[in-house]
CSV table of N, CA and C and ligand atoms in Angstrom, one decimal:
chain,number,residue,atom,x,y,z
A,1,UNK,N,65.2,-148.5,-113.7
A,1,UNK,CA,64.3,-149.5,-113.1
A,1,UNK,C,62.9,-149.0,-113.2
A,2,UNK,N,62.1,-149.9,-113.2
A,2,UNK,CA,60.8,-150.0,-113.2
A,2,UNK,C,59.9,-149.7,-112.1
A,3,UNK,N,59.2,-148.1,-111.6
A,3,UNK,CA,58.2,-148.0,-110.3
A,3,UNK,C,57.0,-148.6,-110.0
A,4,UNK,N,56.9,-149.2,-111.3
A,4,UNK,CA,55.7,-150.5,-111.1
A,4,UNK,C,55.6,-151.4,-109.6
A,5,UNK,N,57.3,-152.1,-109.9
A,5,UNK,CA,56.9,-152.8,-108.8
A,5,UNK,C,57.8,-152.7,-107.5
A,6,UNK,N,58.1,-151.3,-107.3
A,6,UNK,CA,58.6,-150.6,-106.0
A,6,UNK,C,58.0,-151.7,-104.9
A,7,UNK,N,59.2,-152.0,-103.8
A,7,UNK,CA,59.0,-152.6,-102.7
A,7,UNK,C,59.6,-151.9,-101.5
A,8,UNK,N,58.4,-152.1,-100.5
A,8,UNK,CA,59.1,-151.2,-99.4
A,8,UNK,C,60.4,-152.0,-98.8
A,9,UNK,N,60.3,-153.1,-98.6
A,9,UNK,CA,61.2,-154.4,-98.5
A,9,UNK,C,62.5,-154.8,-98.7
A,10,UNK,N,62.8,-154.4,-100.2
A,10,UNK,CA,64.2,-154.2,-101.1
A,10,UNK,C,64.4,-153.0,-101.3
A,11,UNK,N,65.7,-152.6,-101.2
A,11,UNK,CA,66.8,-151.0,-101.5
A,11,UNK,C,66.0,-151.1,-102.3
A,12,UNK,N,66.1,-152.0,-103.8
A,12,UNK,CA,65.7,-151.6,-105.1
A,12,UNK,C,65.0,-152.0,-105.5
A,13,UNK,N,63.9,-151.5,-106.4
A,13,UNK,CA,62.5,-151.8,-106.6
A,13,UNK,C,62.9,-153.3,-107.8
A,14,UNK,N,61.7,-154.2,-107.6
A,14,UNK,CA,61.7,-156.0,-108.4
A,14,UNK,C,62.1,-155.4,-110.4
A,15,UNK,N,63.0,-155.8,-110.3
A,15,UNK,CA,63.1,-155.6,-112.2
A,15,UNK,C,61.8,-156.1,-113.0
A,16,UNK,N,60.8,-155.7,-114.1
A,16,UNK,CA,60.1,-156.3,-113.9
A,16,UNK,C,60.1,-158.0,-115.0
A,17,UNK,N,59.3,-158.9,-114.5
A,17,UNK,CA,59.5,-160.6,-115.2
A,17,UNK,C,60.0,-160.1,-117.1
A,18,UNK,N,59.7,-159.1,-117.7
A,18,UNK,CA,60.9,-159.1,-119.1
A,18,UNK,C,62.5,-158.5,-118.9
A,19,UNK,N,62.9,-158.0,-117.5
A,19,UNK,CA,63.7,-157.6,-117.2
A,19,UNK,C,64.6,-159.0,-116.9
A,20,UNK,N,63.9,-159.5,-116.3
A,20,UNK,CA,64.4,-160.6,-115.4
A,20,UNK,C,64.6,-161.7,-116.8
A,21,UNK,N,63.9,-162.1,-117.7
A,21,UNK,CA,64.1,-163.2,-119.1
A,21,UNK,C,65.1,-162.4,-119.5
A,22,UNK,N,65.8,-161.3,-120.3
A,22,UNK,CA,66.6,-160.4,-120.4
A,22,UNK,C,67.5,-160.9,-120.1
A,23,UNK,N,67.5,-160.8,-118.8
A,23,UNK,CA,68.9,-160.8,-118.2
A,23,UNK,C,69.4,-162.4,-118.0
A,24,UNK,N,68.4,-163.6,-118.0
A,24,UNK,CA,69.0,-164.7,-118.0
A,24,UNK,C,69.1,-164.7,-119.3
A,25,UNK,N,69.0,-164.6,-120.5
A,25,UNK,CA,69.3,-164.5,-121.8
A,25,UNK,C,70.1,-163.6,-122.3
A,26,UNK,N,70.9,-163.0,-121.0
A,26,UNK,CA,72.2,-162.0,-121.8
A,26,UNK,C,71.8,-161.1,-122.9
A,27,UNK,N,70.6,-160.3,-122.0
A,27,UNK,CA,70.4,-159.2,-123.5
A,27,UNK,C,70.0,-158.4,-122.9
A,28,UNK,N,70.4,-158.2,-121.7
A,28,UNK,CA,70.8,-156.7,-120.4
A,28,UNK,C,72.0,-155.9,-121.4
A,29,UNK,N,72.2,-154.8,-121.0
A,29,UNK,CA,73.1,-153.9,-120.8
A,29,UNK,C,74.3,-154.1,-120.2
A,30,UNK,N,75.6,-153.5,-119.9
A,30,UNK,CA,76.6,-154.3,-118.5
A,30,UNK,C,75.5,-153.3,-117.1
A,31,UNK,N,75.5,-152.2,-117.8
A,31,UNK,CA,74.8,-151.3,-116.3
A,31,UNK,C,73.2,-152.1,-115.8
A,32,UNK,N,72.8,-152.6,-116.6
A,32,UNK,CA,71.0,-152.9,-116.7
A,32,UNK,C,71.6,-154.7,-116.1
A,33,UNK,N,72.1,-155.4,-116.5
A,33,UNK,CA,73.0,-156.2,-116.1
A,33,UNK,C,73.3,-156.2,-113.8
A,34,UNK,N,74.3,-155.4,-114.4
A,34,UNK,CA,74.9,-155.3,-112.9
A,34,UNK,C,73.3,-154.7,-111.9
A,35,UNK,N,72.8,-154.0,-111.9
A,35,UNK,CA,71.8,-153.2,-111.4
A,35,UNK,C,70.6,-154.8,-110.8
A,36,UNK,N,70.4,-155.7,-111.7
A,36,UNK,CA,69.8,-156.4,-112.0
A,36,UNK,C,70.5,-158.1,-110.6
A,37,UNK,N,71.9,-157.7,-110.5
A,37,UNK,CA,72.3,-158.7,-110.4
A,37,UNK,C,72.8,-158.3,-108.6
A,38,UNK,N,72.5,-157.0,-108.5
A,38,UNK,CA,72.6,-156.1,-107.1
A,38,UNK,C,71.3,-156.3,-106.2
A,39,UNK,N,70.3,-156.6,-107.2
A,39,UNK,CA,69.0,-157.0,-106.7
A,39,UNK,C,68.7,-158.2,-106.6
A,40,UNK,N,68.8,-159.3,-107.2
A,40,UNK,CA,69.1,-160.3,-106.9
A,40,UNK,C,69.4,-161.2,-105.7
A,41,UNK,N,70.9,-160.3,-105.3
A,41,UNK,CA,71.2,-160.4,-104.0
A,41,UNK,C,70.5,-160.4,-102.8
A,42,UNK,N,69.5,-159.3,-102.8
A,42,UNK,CA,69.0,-159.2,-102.0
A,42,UNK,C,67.8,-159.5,-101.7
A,43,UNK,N,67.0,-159.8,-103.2
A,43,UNK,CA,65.5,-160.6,-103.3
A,43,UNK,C,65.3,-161.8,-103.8
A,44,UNK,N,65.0,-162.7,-102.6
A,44,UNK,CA,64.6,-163.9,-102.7
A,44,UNK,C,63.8,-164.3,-103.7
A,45,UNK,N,62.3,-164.0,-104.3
A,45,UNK,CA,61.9,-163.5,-105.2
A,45,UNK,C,62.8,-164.0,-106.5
A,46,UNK,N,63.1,-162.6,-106.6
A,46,UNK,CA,64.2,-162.6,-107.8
A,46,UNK,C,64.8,-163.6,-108.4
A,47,UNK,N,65.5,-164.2,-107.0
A,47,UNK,CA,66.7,-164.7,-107.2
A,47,UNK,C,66.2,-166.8,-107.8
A,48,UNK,N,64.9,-166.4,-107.1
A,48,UNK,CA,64.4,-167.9,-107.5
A,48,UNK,C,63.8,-167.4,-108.8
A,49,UNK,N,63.3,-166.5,-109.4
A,49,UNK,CA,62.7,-166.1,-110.5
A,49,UNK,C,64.1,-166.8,-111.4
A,50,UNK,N,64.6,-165.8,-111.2
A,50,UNK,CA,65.5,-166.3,-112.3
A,50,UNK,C,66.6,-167.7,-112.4
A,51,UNK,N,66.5,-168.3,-111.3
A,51,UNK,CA,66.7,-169.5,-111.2
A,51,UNK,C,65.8,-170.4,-112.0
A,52,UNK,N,65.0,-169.8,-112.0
A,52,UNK,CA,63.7,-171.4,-112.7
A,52,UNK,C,63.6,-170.9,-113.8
A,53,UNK,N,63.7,-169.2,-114.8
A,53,UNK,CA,64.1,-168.6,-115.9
A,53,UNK,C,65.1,-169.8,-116.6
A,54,UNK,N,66.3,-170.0,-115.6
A,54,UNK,CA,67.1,-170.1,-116.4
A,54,UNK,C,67.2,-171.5,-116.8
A,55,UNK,N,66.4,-172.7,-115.9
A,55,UNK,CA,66.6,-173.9,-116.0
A,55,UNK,C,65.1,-174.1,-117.0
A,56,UNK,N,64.9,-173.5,-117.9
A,56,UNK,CA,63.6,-173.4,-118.8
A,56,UNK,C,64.5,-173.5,-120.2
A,57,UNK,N,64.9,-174.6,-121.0
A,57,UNK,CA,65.6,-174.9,-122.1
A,57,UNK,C,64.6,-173.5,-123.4
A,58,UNK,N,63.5,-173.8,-123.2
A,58,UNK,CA,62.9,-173.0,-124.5
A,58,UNK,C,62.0,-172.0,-124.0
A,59,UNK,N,62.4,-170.9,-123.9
A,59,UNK,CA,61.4,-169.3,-122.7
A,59,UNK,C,60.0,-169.5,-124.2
A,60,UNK,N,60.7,-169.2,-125.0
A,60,UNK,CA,59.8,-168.8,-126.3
A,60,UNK,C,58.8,-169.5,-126.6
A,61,UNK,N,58.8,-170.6,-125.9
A,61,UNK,CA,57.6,-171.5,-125.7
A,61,UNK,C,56.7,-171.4,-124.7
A,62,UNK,N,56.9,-170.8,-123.9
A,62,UNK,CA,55.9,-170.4,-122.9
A,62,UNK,C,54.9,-169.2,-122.7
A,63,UNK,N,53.8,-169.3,-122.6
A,63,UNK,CA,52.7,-168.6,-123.5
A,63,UNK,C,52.8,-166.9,-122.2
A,64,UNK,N,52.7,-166.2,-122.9
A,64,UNK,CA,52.7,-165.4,-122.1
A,64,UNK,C,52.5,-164.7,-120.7
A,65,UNK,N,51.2,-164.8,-121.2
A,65,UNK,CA,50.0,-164.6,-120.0
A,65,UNK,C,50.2,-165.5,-118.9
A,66,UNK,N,50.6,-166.4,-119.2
A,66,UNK,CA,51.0,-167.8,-117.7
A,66,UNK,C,51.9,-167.4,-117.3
A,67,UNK,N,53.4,-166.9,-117.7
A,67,UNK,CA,54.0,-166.4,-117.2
A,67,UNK,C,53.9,-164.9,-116.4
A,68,UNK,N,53.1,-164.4,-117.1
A,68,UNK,CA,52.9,-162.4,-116.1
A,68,UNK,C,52.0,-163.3,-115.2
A,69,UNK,N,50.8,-164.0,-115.2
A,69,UNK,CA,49.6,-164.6,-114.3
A,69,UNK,C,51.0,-165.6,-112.9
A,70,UNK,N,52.1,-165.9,-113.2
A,70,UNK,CA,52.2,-166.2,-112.3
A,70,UNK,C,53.2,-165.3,-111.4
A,71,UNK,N,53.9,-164.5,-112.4
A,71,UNK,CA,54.7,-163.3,-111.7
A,71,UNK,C,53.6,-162.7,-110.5
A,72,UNK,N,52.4,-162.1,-111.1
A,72,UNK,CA,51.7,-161.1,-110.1
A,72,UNK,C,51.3,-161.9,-109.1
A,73,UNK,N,50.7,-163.5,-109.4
A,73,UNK,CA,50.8,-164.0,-107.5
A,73,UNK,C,51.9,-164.1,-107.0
A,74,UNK,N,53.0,-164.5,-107.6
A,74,UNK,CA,54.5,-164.1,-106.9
A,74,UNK,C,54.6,-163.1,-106.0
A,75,UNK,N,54.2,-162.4,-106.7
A,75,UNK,CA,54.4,-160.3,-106.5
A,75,UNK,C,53.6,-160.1,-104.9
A,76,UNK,N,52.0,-161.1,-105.3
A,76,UNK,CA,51.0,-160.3,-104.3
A,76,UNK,C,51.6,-161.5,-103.0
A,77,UNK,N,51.7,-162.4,-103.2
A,77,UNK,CA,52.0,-163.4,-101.8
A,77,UNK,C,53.7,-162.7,-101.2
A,78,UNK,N,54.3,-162.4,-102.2
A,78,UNK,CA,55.8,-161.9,-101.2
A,78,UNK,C,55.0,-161.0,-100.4
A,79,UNK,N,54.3,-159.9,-101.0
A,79,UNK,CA,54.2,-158.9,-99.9
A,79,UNK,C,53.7,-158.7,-98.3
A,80,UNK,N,52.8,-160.4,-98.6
A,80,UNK,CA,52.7,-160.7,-97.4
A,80,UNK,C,53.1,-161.5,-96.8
A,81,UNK,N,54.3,-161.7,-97.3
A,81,UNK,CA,55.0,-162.8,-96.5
A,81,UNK,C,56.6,-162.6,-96.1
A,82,UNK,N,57.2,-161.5,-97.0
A,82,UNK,CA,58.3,-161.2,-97.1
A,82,UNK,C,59.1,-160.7,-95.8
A,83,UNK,N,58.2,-159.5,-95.4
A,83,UNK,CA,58.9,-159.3,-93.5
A,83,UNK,C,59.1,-160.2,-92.8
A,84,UNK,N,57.6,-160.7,-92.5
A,84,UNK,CA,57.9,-161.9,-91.4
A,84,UNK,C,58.9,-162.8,-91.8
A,85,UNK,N,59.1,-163.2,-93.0
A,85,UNK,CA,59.7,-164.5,-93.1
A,85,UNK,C,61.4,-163.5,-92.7
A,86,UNK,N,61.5,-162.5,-93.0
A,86,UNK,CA,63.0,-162.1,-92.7
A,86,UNK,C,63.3,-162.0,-90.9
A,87,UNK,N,62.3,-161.8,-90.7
A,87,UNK,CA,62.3,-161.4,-89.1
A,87,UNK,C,62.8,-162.3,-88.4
A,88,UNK,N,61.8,-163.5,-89.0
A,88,UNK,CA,61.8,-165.1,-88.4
A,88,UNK,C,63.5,-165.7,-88.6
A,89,UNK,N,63.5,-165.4,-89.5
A,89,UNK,CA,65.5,-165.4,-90.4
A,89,UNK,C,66.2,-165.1,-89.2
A,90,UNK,N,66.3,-164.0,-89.1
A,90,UNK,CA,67.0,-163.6,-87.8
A,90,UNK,C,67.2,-164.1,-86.5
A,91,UNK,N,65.6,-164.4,-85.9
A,91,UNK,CA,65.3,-164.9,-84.7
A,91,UNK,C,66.1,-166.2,-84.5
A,92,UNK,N,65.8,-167.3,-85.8
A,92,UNK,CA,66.5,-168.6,-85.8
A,92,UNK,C,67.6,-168.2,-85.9
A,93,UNK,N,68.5,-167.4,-86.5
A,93,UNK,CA,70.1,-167.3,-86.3
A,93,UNK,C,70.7,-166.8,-84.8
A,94,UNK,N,70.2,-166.4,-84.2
A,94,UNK,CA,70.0,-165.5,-82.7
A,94,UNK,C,70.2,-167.0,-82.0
A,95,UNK,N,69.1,-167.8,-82.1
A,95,UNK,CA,68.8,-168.7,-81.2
A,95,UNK,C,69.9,-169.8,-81.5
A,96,UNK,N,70.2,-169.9,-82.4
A,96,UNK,CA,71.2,-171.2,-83.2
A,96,UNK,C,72.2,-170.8,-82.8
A,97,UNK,N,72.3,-169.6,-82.7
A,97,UNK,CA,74.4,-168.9,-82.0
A,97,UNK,C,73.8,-169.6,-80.6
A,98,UNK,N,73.1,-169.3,-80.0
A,98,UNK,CA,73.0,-169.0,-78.6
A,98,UNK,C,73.4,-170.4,-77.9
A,99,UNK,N,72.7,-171.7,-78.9
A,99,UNK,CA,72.4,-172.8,-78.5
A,99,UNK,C,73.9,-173.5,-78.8
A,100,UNK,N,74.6,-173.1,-79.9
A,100,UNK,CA,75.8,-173.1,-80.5
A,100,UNK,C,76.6,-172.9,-79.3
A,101,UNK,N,76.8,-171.9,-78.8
A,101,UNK,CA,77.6,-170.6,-77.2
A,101,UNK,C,77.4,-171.7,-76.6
A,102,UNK,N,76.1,-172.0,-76.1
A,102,UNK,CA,75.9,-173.0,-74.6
A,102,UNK,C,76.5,-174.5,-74.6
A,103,UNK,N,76.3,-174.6,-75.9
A,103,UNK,CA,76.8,-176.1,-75.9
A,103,UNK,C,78.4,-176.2,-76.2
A,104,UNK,N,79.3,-175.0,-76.6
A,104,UNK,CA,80.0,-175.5,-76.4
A,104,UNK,C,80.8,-175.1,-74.9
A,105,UNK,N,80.3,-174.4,-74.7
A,105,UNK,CA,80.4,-173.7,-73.1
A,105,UNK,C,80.2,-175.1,-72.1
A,106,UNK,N,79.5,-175.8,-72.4
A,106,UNK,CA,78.9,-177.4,-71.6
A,106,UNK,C,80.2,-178.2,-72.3
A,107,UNK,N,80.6,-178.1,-73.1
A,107,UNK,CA,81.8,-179.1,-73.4
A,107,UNK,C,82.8,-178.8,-73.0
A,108,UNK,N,82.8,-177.9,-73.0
A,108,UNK,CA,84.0,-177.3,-72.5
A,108,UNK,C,84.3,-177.8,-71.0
A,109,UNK,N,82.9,-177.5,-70.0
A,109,UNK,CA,83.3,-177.5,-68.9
A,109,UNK,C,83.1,-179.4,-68.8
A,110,UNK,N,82.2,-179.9,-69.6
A,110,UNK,CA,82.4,-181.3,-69.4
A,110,UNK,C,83.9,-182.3,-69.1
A,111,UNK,N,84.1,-181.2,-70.4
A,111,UNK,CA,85.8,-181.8,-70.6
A,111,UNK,C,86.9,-181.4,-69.3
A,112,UNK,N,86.8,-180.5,-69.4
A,112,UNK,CA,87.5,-179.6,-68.0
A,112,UNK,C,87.6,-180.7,-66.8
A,113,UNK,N,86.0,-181.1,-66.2
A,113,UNK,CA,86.3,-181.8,-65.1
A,113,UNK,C,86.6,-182.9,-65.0
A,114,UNK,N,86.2,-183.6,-66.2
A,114,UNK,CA,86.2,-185.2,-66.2
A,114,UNK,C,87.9,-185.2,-66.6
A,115,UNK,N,88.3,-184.6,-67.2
A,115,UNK,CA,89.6,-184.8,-67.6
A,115,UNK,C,91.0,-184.6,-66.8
A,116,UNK,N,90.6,-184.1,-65.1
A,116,UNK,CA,91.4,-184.1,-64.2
A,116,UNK,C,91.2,-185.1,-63.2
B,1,LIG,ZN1,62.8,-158.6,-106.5
C-alpha cells in the first residue's frame, strides 16, 4: 500500500484513486484485491469512492486531473470530518438502544397493568 495517503483514522492507509479504478476494473492482484477490499470495510471514503467508480459506464473518458482534483478534496474534507462524524455514530446508537430499552420497558409495564 501506498504512505501517501496514511490515515490516522483507518488500520490501513486509503489505496490510492488508481488503486481504487483497478480494483473496480478487476485488474488488482487476489492479494492487492483482498487488501483493498479489507479497507473498504472500514472507509467510508473508499467505499463510496468506489461505489460511484463503479456506476461510471466509461472510466476512460473521464479526464484525469478532475478526477485526482476531486480525490484530494475528498482526501482534505474526510480529515476533518471523519472522527467526529464516527463519534457522533456512536452517540446516536447509545441513545437509540436506550430509547429502544425504555420504551419497551413502558410497554411492557403498560401491558402488565391494564391487562389485569
Ligand atoms: Zn480509505
Amino acid at each position: 500500500m501506498n504512505d501517501h495517503f496514511t490515515d490516522i483514522f483507518t488500520e490501513t492507509a486509503c489505496p490510492t484513486q488508481d488503486q481504487l479504478l483497478a480494483y473496480v476494473e478487476n485488474k488488482l492482484s487476489a492479494a492487492e484485491r483482498h487488501e483493498v477490499e479489507r479497507h473498504i470495510a472500514d472507509c467510508e471514503l473508499c467505499s463510496e469512492a468506489v461505489e460511484g467508480l463503479a456506476t461510471i459506464s466509461h472510466k476512460e473518458q473521464i479526464p484525469g486531473w478532475l478526477r485526482q482534483a476531486k480525490w484530494d478534496l475528498l482526501q482534505k474534507l474526510r480529515k476533518k470530518t471523519r472522527k467526529k462524524r464516527k463519534e457522533h455514530y456512536y452517540l446516536y446508537i447509545a441513545i437509540i438502544s436506550l430509547l429502544i430499552l425504555f420504551l419497551a420497558i413502558a410497554v411492557f409495564w403498560l401491558y402488565h397493568f391494564t391487562s389485569r
